[in-house]
Amino acid sequence: MADIPTPQTAESQAFDHVDHYLQMGVDSEASDIHLGVGAPPTWRRFGALEPMWQEAQPFSAAQTETLALSFLPEPQKATLHERGDVDFAYANALGRFRASVVRQRLGIDMVFRVIKRGVRTMDELGLPESLKLLTQYQNGLVLVTGSMSSGKSTTLAALVEEINIHRHDHIITLEDPIEYVMTSKGCHVTQREVHTHTRSFGAALRGALREDPDVIMVGEMRDLETIQLAITASETGHLVLGTLHTGTAARTLDRVLDVFPVDQREQIRVMVSESLRGIVSQQLVPRKDGKGRALAMEILTNTPAVGNVIREAKTFMLPGIIQTGRKNGMRLMDDSLLDLFQKGIISQEEAVARAEQKNLFKTQKN
């Protein structure tokens, strides 16, 4: 990748391969790179979407099609032609990227999510020490939740890596696509990619139960079948770690329970109350100094009080239980945001925008 122009010298150039744009994105710590018709090359840095350099020219349809053809493998080209969109992990000398290529009204658009090189440990990410307890269970359900671009995949990979280092078990990961490539250490790690190695998360999860696993990581619990199988697996002697697109512990449990038919929910509430080990909900908040983003995190661990609330369908009581469960490592999202604000790491505006109890921040000063 020698002699790749920098943003200062690239103003008049349209590169003929996506790797040039990815190089610039990686060098500038962008999380996502957007290459779309009618828009200039754009990246998301520290949560903000902006042009990759000043006076960047919008792409034409011919340019984005050339870029797409420059890196798509033949199977993905066929999928794009047949289906109109394709998602897969793209690897080059820079590292790995989660690539999404779609046909839209004007032509072809591409978005690349930068996947950091190597799996970072929990200590490297600065995750709370209490979370390591969640990796020590032999069975049960651990959920990592948050919106898109909240760092769920990174946290989940760190939890699995903690198990990989300190235990001697069989770990199976089910992902779409595979993001972090894991090397077997204390554990034997098997990674399967949905649509490449298996038809769906549900099919992969059913197959995993026949492969003598100890730990199963489910990249996304999207539907009733996957959630049902994950709960069943967590009850039958497996530690299951998965993700959901929910913002708080209470909403996560409501989401899990609401996918089931009404006549099954009472039974599922009992199952979840017994199998749940913990829920980690997170956000990445732009730092006040503009140098990256800070992690805000809500942590729920299962206790008798939490189990009772789940069984009795009173998840609205969970914030109060988390508030009083600090000695057990629990923490509310609002308390995490307040701590970051009081330390001067994030602005009041950012804290208020993300808080549940917004009035808590309007009288605060940092």
JSON list of C-alpha atoms in Angstrom, two decimals, residues 163-335:
[
{"chain": "A", "resi": 163, "resn": "ILE", "atom": "CA", "xyz": [-12.73, -17.66, 28.36]},
{"chain": "A", "resi": 164, "resn": "ASN", "atom": "CA", "xyz": [-10.31, -18.72, 25.62]},
{"chain": "A", "resi": 165, "resn": "ILE", "atom": "CA", "xyz": [-7.30, -17.72, 27.76]},
{"chain": "A", "resi": 166, "resn": "HIS", "atom": "CA", "xyz": [-8.37, -19.02, 31.15]},
{"chain": "A", "resi": 167, "resn": "ARG", "atom": "CA", "xyz": [-10.46, -22.13, 30.47]},
{"chain": "A", "resi": 168, "resn": "HIS", "atom": "CA", "xyz": [-10.02, -25.45, 28.67]},
{"chain": "A", "resi": 169, "resn": "ASP", "atom": "CA", "xyz": [-13.27, -25.82, 26.77]},
{"chain": "A", "resi": 170, "resn": "HIS", "atom": "CA", "xyz": [-14.78, -25.93, 23.29]},
{"chain": "A", "resi": 171, "resn": "ILE", "atom": "CA", "xyz": [-15.98, -22.51, 22.11]},
{"chain": "A", "resi": 172, "resn": "ILE", "atom": "CA", "xyz": [-18.21, -22.20, 19.04]},
{"chain": "A", "resi": 173, "resn": "THR", "atom": "CA", "xyz": [-18.89, -18.76, 17.59]},
{"chain": "A", "resi": 174, "resn": "LEU", "atom": "CA", "xyz": [-21.78, -18.12, 15.18]},
{"chain": "A", "resi": 175, "resn": "GLU", "atom": "CA", "xyz": [-21.34, -14.81, 13.37]},
{"chain": "A", "resi": 176, "resn": "ASP", "atom": "CA", "xyz": [-22.60, -12.81, 10.38]},
{"chain": "A", "resi": 177, "resn": "PRO", "atom": "CA", "xyz": [-19.92, -12.16, 9.25]},
{"chain": "A", "resi": 178, "resn": "ILE", "atom": "CA", "xyz": [-16.90, -13.36, 11.26]},
{"chain": "A", "resi": 179, "resn": "GLU", "atom": "CA", "xyz": [-15.29, -10.18, 12.56]},
{"chain": "A", "resi": 180, "resn": "TYR", "atom": "CA", "xyz": [-12.48, -10.96, 14.98]},
{"chain": "A", "resi": 181, "resn": "VAL", "atom": "CA", "xyz": [-10.44, -14.00, 13.99]},
{"chain": "A", "resi": 182, "resn": "MET", "atom": "CA", "xyz": [-9.68, -15.96, 17.17]},
{"chain": "A", "resi": 183, "resn": "THR", "atom": "CA", "xyz": [-6.71, -18.22, 17.79]},
{"chain": "A", "resi": 184, "resn": "SER", "atom": "CA", "xyz": [-7.25, -21.24, 20.02]},
{"chain": "A", "resi": 185, "resn": "LYS", "atom": "CA", "xyz": [-5.40, -20.77, 23.30]},
{"chain": "A", "resi": 186, "resn": "GLY", "atom": "CA", "xyz": [-6.58, -22.61, 26.41]},
{"chain": "A", "resi": 187, "resn": "CYS", "atom": "CA", "xyz": [-9.76, -23.47, 24.52]},
{"chain": "A", "resi": 188, "resn": "HIS", "atom": "CA", "xyz": [-10.48, -25.00, 21.12]},
{"chain": "A", "resi": 189, "resn": "VAL", "atom": "CA", "xyz": [-12.26, -22.29, 19.11]},
{"chain": "A", "resi": 190, "resn": "THR", "atom": "CA", "xyz": [-14.54, -23.07, 16.15]},
{"chain": "A", "resi": 191, "resn": "GLN", "atom": "CA", "xyz": [-15.84, -20.06, 14.17]},
{"chain": "A", "resi": 192, "resn": "ARG", "atom": "CA", "xyz": [-18.75, -20.38, 11.74]},
{"chain": "A", "resi": 193, "resn": "GLU", "atom": "CA", "xyz": [-20.09, -17.69, 9.44]},
{"chain": "A", "resi": 194, "resn": "VAL", "atom": "CA", "xyz": [-23.80, -17.50, 8.65]},
{"chain": "A", "resi": 195, "resn": "HIS", "atom": "CA", "xyz": [-24.51, -17.69, 4.86]},
{"chain": "A", "resi": 196, "resn": "THR", "atom": "CA", "xyz": [-20.98, -19.03, 4.28]},
{"chain": "A", "resi": 197, "resn": "HIS", "atom": "CA", "xyz": [-20.72, -22.07, 6.56]},
{"chain": "A", "resi": 198, "resn": "THR", "atom": "CA", "xyz": [-24.39, -22.41, 7.54]},
{"chain": "A", "resi": 199, "resn": "ARG", "atom": "CA", "xyz": [-27.82, -21.27, 6.38]},
{"chain": "A", "resi": 200, "resn": "SER", "atom": "CA", "xyz": [-28.95, -19.24, 9.42]},
{"chain": "A", "resi": 201, "resn": "PHE", "atom": "CA", "xyz": [-28.25, -18.55, 13.09]},
{"chain": "A", "resi": 202, "resn": "GLY", "atom": "CA", "xyz": [-30.99, -21.01, 14.02]},
{"chain": "A", "resi": 203, "resn": "ALA", "atom": "CA", "xyz": [-29.57, -23.79, 11.86]},
{"chain": "A", "resi": 204, "resn": "ALA", "atom": "CA", "xyz": [-26.05, -23.09, 13.16]},
{"chain": "A", "resi": 205, "resn": "LEU", "atom": "CA", "xyz": [-27.23, -23.11, 16.76]},
{"chain": "A", "resi": 206, "resn": "ARG", "atom": "CA", "xyz": [-29.04, -26.43, 16.32]},
{"chain": "A", "resi": 207, "resn": "GLY", "atom": "CA", "xyz": [-25.90, -27.85, 14.74]},
{"chain": "A", "resi": 208, "resn": "ALA", "atom": "CA", "xyz": [-23.69, -26.44, 17.49]},
{"chain": "A", "resi": 209, "resn": "LEU", "atom": "CA", "xyz": [-25.54, -28.40, 20.14]},
{"chain": "A", "resi": 210, "resn": "ARG", "atom": "CA", "xyz": [-24.35, -31.61, 18.43]},
{"chain": "A", "resi": 211, "resn": "GLU", "atom": "CA", "xyz": [-20.70, -30.50, 18.37]},
{"chain": "A", "resi": 212, "resn": "ASP", "atom": "CA", "xyz": [-19.94, -30.98, 22.08]},
{"chain": "A", "resi": 213, "resn": "PRO", "atom": "CA", "xyz": [-19.64, -27.25, 22.88]},
{"chain": "A", "resi": 214, "resn": "ASP", "atom": "CA", "xyz": [-19.07, -25.73, 26.30]},
{"chain": "A", "resi": 215, "resn": "VAL", "atom": "CA", "xyz": [-19.46, -22.10, 25.24]},
{"chain": "A", "resi": 216, "resn": "ILE", "atom": "CA", "xyz": [-21.54, -20.76, 22.33]},
{"chain": "A", "resi": 217, "resn": "MET", "atom": "CA", "xyz": [-21.32, -17.19, 21.08]},
{"chain": "A", "resi": 218, "resn": "VAL", "atom": "CA", "xyz": [-24.29, -16.03, 19.01]},
{"chain": "A", "resi": 219, "resn": "GLY", "atom": "CA", "xyz": [-23.41, -12.90, 17.04]},
{"chain": "A", "resi": 220, "resn": "GLU", "atom": "CA", "xyz": [-27.00, -11.68, 16.95]},
{"chain": "A", "resi": 221, "resn": "MET", "atom": "CA", "xyz": [-30.20, -13.05, 18.47]},
{"chain": "A", "resi": 222, "resn": "ARG", "atom": "CA", "xyz": [-32.53, -11.79, 15.77]},
{"chain": "A", "resi": 223, "resn": "ASP", "atom": "CA", "xyz": [-35.65, -13.95, 15.86]},
{"chain": "A", "resi": 224, "resn": "LEU", "atom": "CA", "xyz": [-37.83, -16.29, 17.89]},
{"chain": "A", "resi": 225, "resn": "GLU", "atom": "CA", "xyz": [-36.04, -19.45, 16.76]},
{"chain": "A", "resi": 226, "resn": "THR", "atom": "CA", "xyz": [-32.56, -18.17, 17.65]},
{"chain": "A", "resi": 227, "resn": "ILE", "atom": "CA", "xyz": [-33.64, -16.74, 21.02]},
{"chain": "A", "resi": 228, "resn": "GLN", "atom": "CA", "xyz": [-35.54, -19.92, 21.90]},
{"chain": "A", "resi": 229, "resn": "LEU", "atom": "CA", "xyz": [-32.58, -22.16, 21.01]},
{"chain": "A", "resi": 230, "resn": "ALA", "atom": "CA", "xyz": [-30.17, -19.90, 22.91]},
{"chain": "A", "resi": 231, "resn": "ILE", "atom": "CA", "xyz": [-32.30, -20.09, 26.07]},
{"chain": "A", "resi": 232, "resn": "THR", "atom": "CA", "xyz": [-32.61, -23.85, 25.73]},
{"chain": "A", "resi": 233, "resn": "ALA", "atom": "CA", "xyz": [-28.86, -24.23, 25.26]},
{"chain": "A", "resi": 234, "resn": "SER", "atom": "CA", "xyz": [-28.17, -22.07, 28.30]},
{"chain": "A", "resi": 235, "resn": "GLU", "atom": "CA", "xyz": [-30.40, -24.36, 30.36]},
{"chain": "A", "resi": 236, "resn": "THR", "atom": "CA", "xyz": [-28.80, -27.57, 29.17]},
{"chain": "A", "resi": 237, "resn": "GLY", "atom": "CA", "xyz": [-25.26, -27.02, 30.41]},
{"chain": "A", "resi": 238, "resn": "HIS", "atom": "CA", "xyz": [-23.84, -24.48, 27.96]},
{"chain": "A", "resi": 239, "resn": "LEU", "atom": "CA", "xyz": [-22.68, -20.91, 28.53]},
{"chain": "A", "resi": 240, "resn": "VAL", "atom": "CA", "xyz": [-24.30, -18.82, 25.78]},
{"chain": "A", "resi": 241, "resn": "LEU", "atom": "CA", "xyz": [-23.17, -15.28, 24.99]},
{"chain": "A", "resi": 242, "resn": "GLY", "atom": "CA", "xyz": [-25.22, -13.21, 22.55]},
{"chain": "A", "resi": 243, "resn": "THR", "atom": "CA", "xyz": [-26.13, -9.70, 21.44]},
{"chain": "A", "resi": 244, "resn": "LEU", "atom": "CA", "xyz": [-29.34, -7.73, 21.02]},
{"chain": "A", "resi": 245, "resn": "HIS", "atom": "CA", "xyz": [-30.06, -4.22, 19.73]},
{"chain": "A", "resi": 246, "resn": "THR", "atom": "CA", "xyz": [-31.55, -2.91, 22.95]},
{"chain": "A", "resi": 247, "resn": "GLY", "atom": "CA", "xyz": [-30.54, 0.01, 25.15]},
{"chain": "A", "resi": 248, "resn": "THR", "atom": "CA", "xyz": [-31.06, -1.06, 28.76]},
{"chain": "A", "resi": 249, "resn": "ALA", "atom": "CA", "xyz": [-31.34, -4.25, 30.80]},
{"chain": "A", "resi": 250, "resn": "ALA", "atom": "CA", "xyz": [-35.09, -3.81, 31.25]},
{"chain": "A", "resi": 251, "resn": "ARG", "atom": "CA", "xyz": [-35.68, -3.32, 27.51]},
{"chain": "A", "resi": 252, "resn": "THR", "atom": "CA", "xyz": [-33.49, -6.32, 26.77]},
{"chain": "A", "resi": 253, "resn": "LEU", "atom": "CA", "xyz": [-35.59, -8.63, 28.90]},
{"chain": "A", "resi": 254, "resn": "ASP", "atom": "CA", "xyz": [-38.81, -7.19, 27.44]},
{"chain": "A", "resi": 255, "resn": "ARG", "atom": "CA", "xyz": [-37.44, -7.78, 23.94]},
{"chain": "A", "resi": 256, "resn": "VAL", "atom": "CA", "xyz": [-36.48, -11.39, 24.73]},
{"chain": "A", "resi": 257, "resn": "LEU", "atom": "CA", "xyz": [-39.87, -12.17, 26.26]},
{"chain": "A", "resi": 258, "resn": "ASP", "atom": "CA", "xyz": [-42.00, -10.30, 23.73]},
{"chain": "A", "resi": 259, "resn": "VAL", "atom": "CA", "xyz": [-40.85, -12.41, 20.77]},
{"chain": "A", "resi": 260, "resn": "PHE", "atom": "CA", "xyz": [-42.64, -15.43, 22.25]},
{"chain": "A", "resi": 261, "resn": "PRO", "atom": "CA", "xyz": [-46.36, -16.13, 21.81]},
{"chain": "A", "resi": 262, "resn": "VAL", "atom": "CA", "xyz": [-48.41, -14.93, 24.79]},
{"chain": "A", "resi": 263, "resn": "ASP", "atom": "CA", "xyz": [-49.25, -18.47, 25.93]},
{"chain": "A", "resi": 264, "resn": "GLN", "atom": "CA", "xyz": [-45.52, -19.31, 26.23]},
{"chain": "A", "resi": 265, "resn": "ARG", "atom": "CA", "xyz": [-44.31, -16.22, 28.05]},
{"chain": "A", "resi": 266, "resn": "GLU", "atom": "CA", "xyz": [-44.92, -17.42, 31.60]},
{"chain": "A", "resi": 267, "resn": "GLN", "atom": "CA", "xyz": [-42.81, -20.53, 30.99]},
{"chain": "A", "resi": 268, "resn": "ILE", "atom": "CA", "xyz": [-40.10, -18.49, 29.24]},
{"chain": "A", "resi": 269, "resn": "ARG", "atom": "CA", "xyz": [-40.00, -15.98, 32.12]},
{"chain": "A", "resi": 270, "resn": "VAL", "atom": "CA", "xyz": [-39.25, -18.84, 34.50]},
{"chain": "A", "resi": 271, "resn": "MET", "atom": "CA", "xyz": [-36.55, -20.23, 32.20]},
{"chain": "A", "resi": 272, "resn": "VAL", "atom": "CA", "xyz": [-34.87, -16.83, 31.75]},
{"chain": "A", "resi": 273, "resn": "SER", "atom": "CA", "xyz": [-35.06, -16.04, 35.47]},
{"chain": "A", "resi": 274, "resn": "GLU", "atom": "CA", "xyz": [-33.03, -19.19, 36.15]},
{"chain": "A", "resi": 275, "resn": "SER", "atom": "CA", "xyz": [-30.61, -19.16, 33.21]},
{"chain": "A", "resi": 276, "resn": "LEU", "atom": "CA", "xyz": [-29.75, -15.46, 32.96]},
{"chain": "A", "resi": 277, "resn": "ARG", "atom": "CA", "xyz": [-26.27, -14.62, 34.29]},
{"chain": "A", "resi": 278, "resn": "GLY", "atom": "CA", "xyz": [-25.99, -11.00, 33.27]},
{"chain": "A", "resi": 279, "resn": "ILE", "atom": "CA", "xyz": [-26.79, -8.21, 30.81]},
{"chain": "A", "resi": 280, "resn": "VAL", "atom": "CA", "xyz": [-24.24, -5.64, 29.67]},
{"chain": "A", "resi": 281, "resn": "SER", "atom": "CA", "xyz": [-25.76, -2.63, 27.85]},
{"chain": "A", "resi": 282, "resn": "GLN", "atom": "CA", "xyz": [-23.42, -0.04, 26.38]},
{"chain": "A", "resi": 283, "resn": "GLN", "atom": "CA", "xyz": [-23.02, 3.18, 24.44]},
{"chain": "A", "resi": 284, "resn": "LEU", "atom": "CA", "xyz": [-20.02, 4.91, 22.91]},
{"chain": "A", "resi": 285, "resn": "VAL", "atom": "CA", "xyz": [-20.26, 8.64, 23.65]},
{"chain": "A", "resi": 286, "resn": "PRO", "atom": "CA", "xyz": [-18.20, 11.31, 21.84]},
{"chain": "A", "resi": 287, "resn": "ARG", "atom": "CA", "xyz": [-15.55, 12.73, 24.16]},
{"chain": "A", "resi": 288, "resn": "LYS", "atom": "CA", "xyz": [-15.67, 16.40, 25.06]},
{"chain": "A", "resi": 289, "resn": "ASP", "atom": "CA", "xyz": [-12.11, 16.92, 23.80]},
{"chain": "A", "resi": 290, "resn": "GLY", "atom": "CA", "xyz": [-12.96, 15.41, 20.39]},
{"chain": "A", "resi": 291, "resn": "LYS", "atom": "CA", "xyz": [-10.40, 12.63, 20.82]},
{"chain": "A", "resi": 292, "resn": "GLY", "atom": "CA", "xyz": [-12.48, 9.52, 20.35]},
{"chain": "A", "resi": 293, "resn": "ARG", "atom": "CA", "xyz": [-15.42, 8.11, 22.27]},
{"chain": "A", "resi": 294, "resn": "ALA", "atom": "CA", "xyz": [-15.94, 7.01, 25.87]},
{"chain": "A", "resi": 295, "resn": "LEU", "atom": "CA", "xyz": [-17.69, 3.83, 26.97]},
{"chain": "A", "resi": 296, "resn": "ALA", "atom": "CA", "xyz": [-20.83, 4.16, 29.09]},
{"chain": "A", "resi": 297, "resn": "MET", "atom": "CA", "xyz": [-22.11, 0.87, 30.44]},
{"chain": "A", "resi": 298, "resn": "GLU", "atom": "CA", "xyz": [-25.09, -0.57, 32.32]},
{"chain": "A", "resi": 299, "resn": "ILE", "atom": "CA", "xyz": [-24.50, -3.87, 34.10]},
{"chain": "A", "resi": 300, "resn": "LEU", "atom": "CA", "xyz": [-27.15, -6.23, 35.48]},
{"chain": "A", "resi": 301, "resn": "THR", "atom": "CA", "xyz": [-26.21, -9.47, 37.21]},
{"chain": "A", "resi": 302, "resn": "ASN", "atom": "CA", "xyz": [-28.81, -12.03, 38.21]},
{"chain": "A", "resi": 303, "resn": "THR", "atom": "CA", "xyz": [-29.74, -12.11, 41.88]},
{"chain": "A", "resi": 304, "resn": "PRO", "atom": "CA", "xyz": [-32.79, -13.55, 43.68]},
{"chain": "A", "resi": 305, "resn": "ALA", "atom": "CA", "xyz": [-34.44, -10.12, 43.44]},
{"chain": "A", "resi": 306, "resn": "VAL", "atom": "CA", "xyz": [-33.77, -9.92, 39.69]},
{"chain": "A", "resi": 307, "resn": "GLY", "atom": "CA", "xyz": [-35.09, -13.47, 39.20]},
{"chain": "A", "resi": 308, "resn": "ASN", "atom": "CA", "xyz": [-38.31, -12.62, 41.05]},
{"chain": "A", "resi": 309, "resn": "VAL", "atom": "CA", "xyz": [-38.86, -9.50, 38.94]},
{"chain": "A", "resi": 310, "resn": "ILE", "atom": "CA", "xyz": [-38.42, -11.51, 35.72]},
{"chain": "A", "resi": 311, "resn": "ARG", "atom": "CA", "xyz": [-40.80, -14.26, 36.84]},
{"chain": "A", "resi": 312, "resn": "GLU", "atom": "CA", "xyz": [-43.43, -11.72, 37.91]},
{"chain": "A", "resi": 313, "resn": "ALA", "atom": "CA", "xyz": [-43.13, -9.68, 34.66]},
{"chain": "A", "resi": 314, "resn": "LYS", "atom": "CA", "xyz": [-42.15, -6.53, 36.57]},
{"chain": "A", "resi": 315, "resn": "THR", "atom": "CA", "xyz": [-39.10, -5.48, 34.60]},
{"chain": "A", "resi": 316, "resn": "PHE", "atom": "CA", "xyz": [-39.95, -1.83, 35.29]},
{"chain": "A", "resi": 317, "resn": "MET", "atom": "CA", "xyz": [-38.52, -2.48, 38.78]},
{"chain": "A", "resi": 318, "resn": "LEU", "atom": "CA", "xyz": [-35.07, -3.41, 37.46]},
{"chain": "A", "resi": 319, "resn": "PRO", "atom": "CA", "xyz": [-33.55, 0.11, 37.56]},
{"chain": "A", "resi": 320, "resn": "GLY", "atom": "CA", "xyz": [-34.20, 0.28, 41.30]},
{"chain": "A", "resi": 321, "resn": "ILE", "atom": "CA", "xyz": [-32.67, -3.16, 41.84]},
{"chain": "A", "resi": 322, "resn": "ILE", "atom": "CA", "xyz": [-29.59, -2.20, 39.79]},
{"chain": "A", "resi": 323, "resn": "GLN", "atom": "CA", "xyz": [-29.27, 1.03, 41.80]},
{"chain": "A", "resi": 324, "resn": "THR", "atom": "CA", "xyz": [-29.16, -0.89, 45.07]},
{"chain": "A", "resi": 325, "resn": "GLY", "atom": "CA", "xyz": [-27.00, -3.69, 43.66]},
{"chain": "A", "resi": 326, "resn": "ARG", "atom": "CA", "xyz": [-23.75, -1.76, 43.29]},
{"chain": "A", "resi": 327, "resn": "LYS", "atom": "CA", "xyz": [-21.97, -4.03, 45.76]},
{"chain": "A", "resi": 328, "resn": "ASN", "atom": "CA", "xyz": [-22.68, -6.88, 43.30]},
{"chain": "A", "resi": 329, "resn": "GLY", "atom": "CA", "xyz": [-21.05, -4.95, 40.44]},
{"chain": "A", "resi": 330, "resn": "MET", "atom": "CA", "xyz": [-24.30, -3.60, 39.00]},
{"chain": "A", "resi": 331, "resn": "ARG", "atom": "CA", "xyz": [-24.56, -0.15, 37.49]},
{"chain": "A", "resi": 332, "resn": "LEU", "atom": "CA", "xyz": [-27.20, 1.98, 35.80]},
{"chain": "A", "resi": 333, "resn": "MET", "atom": "CA", "xyz": [-26.50, 3.59, 32.43]},
{"chain": "A", "resi": 334, "resn": "ASP", "atom": "CA", "xyz": [-27.40, 6.99, 33.91]},
{"chain": "A", "resi": 335, "resn": "ASP", "atom": "CA", "xyz": [-24.82, 6.54, 36.68]}
]
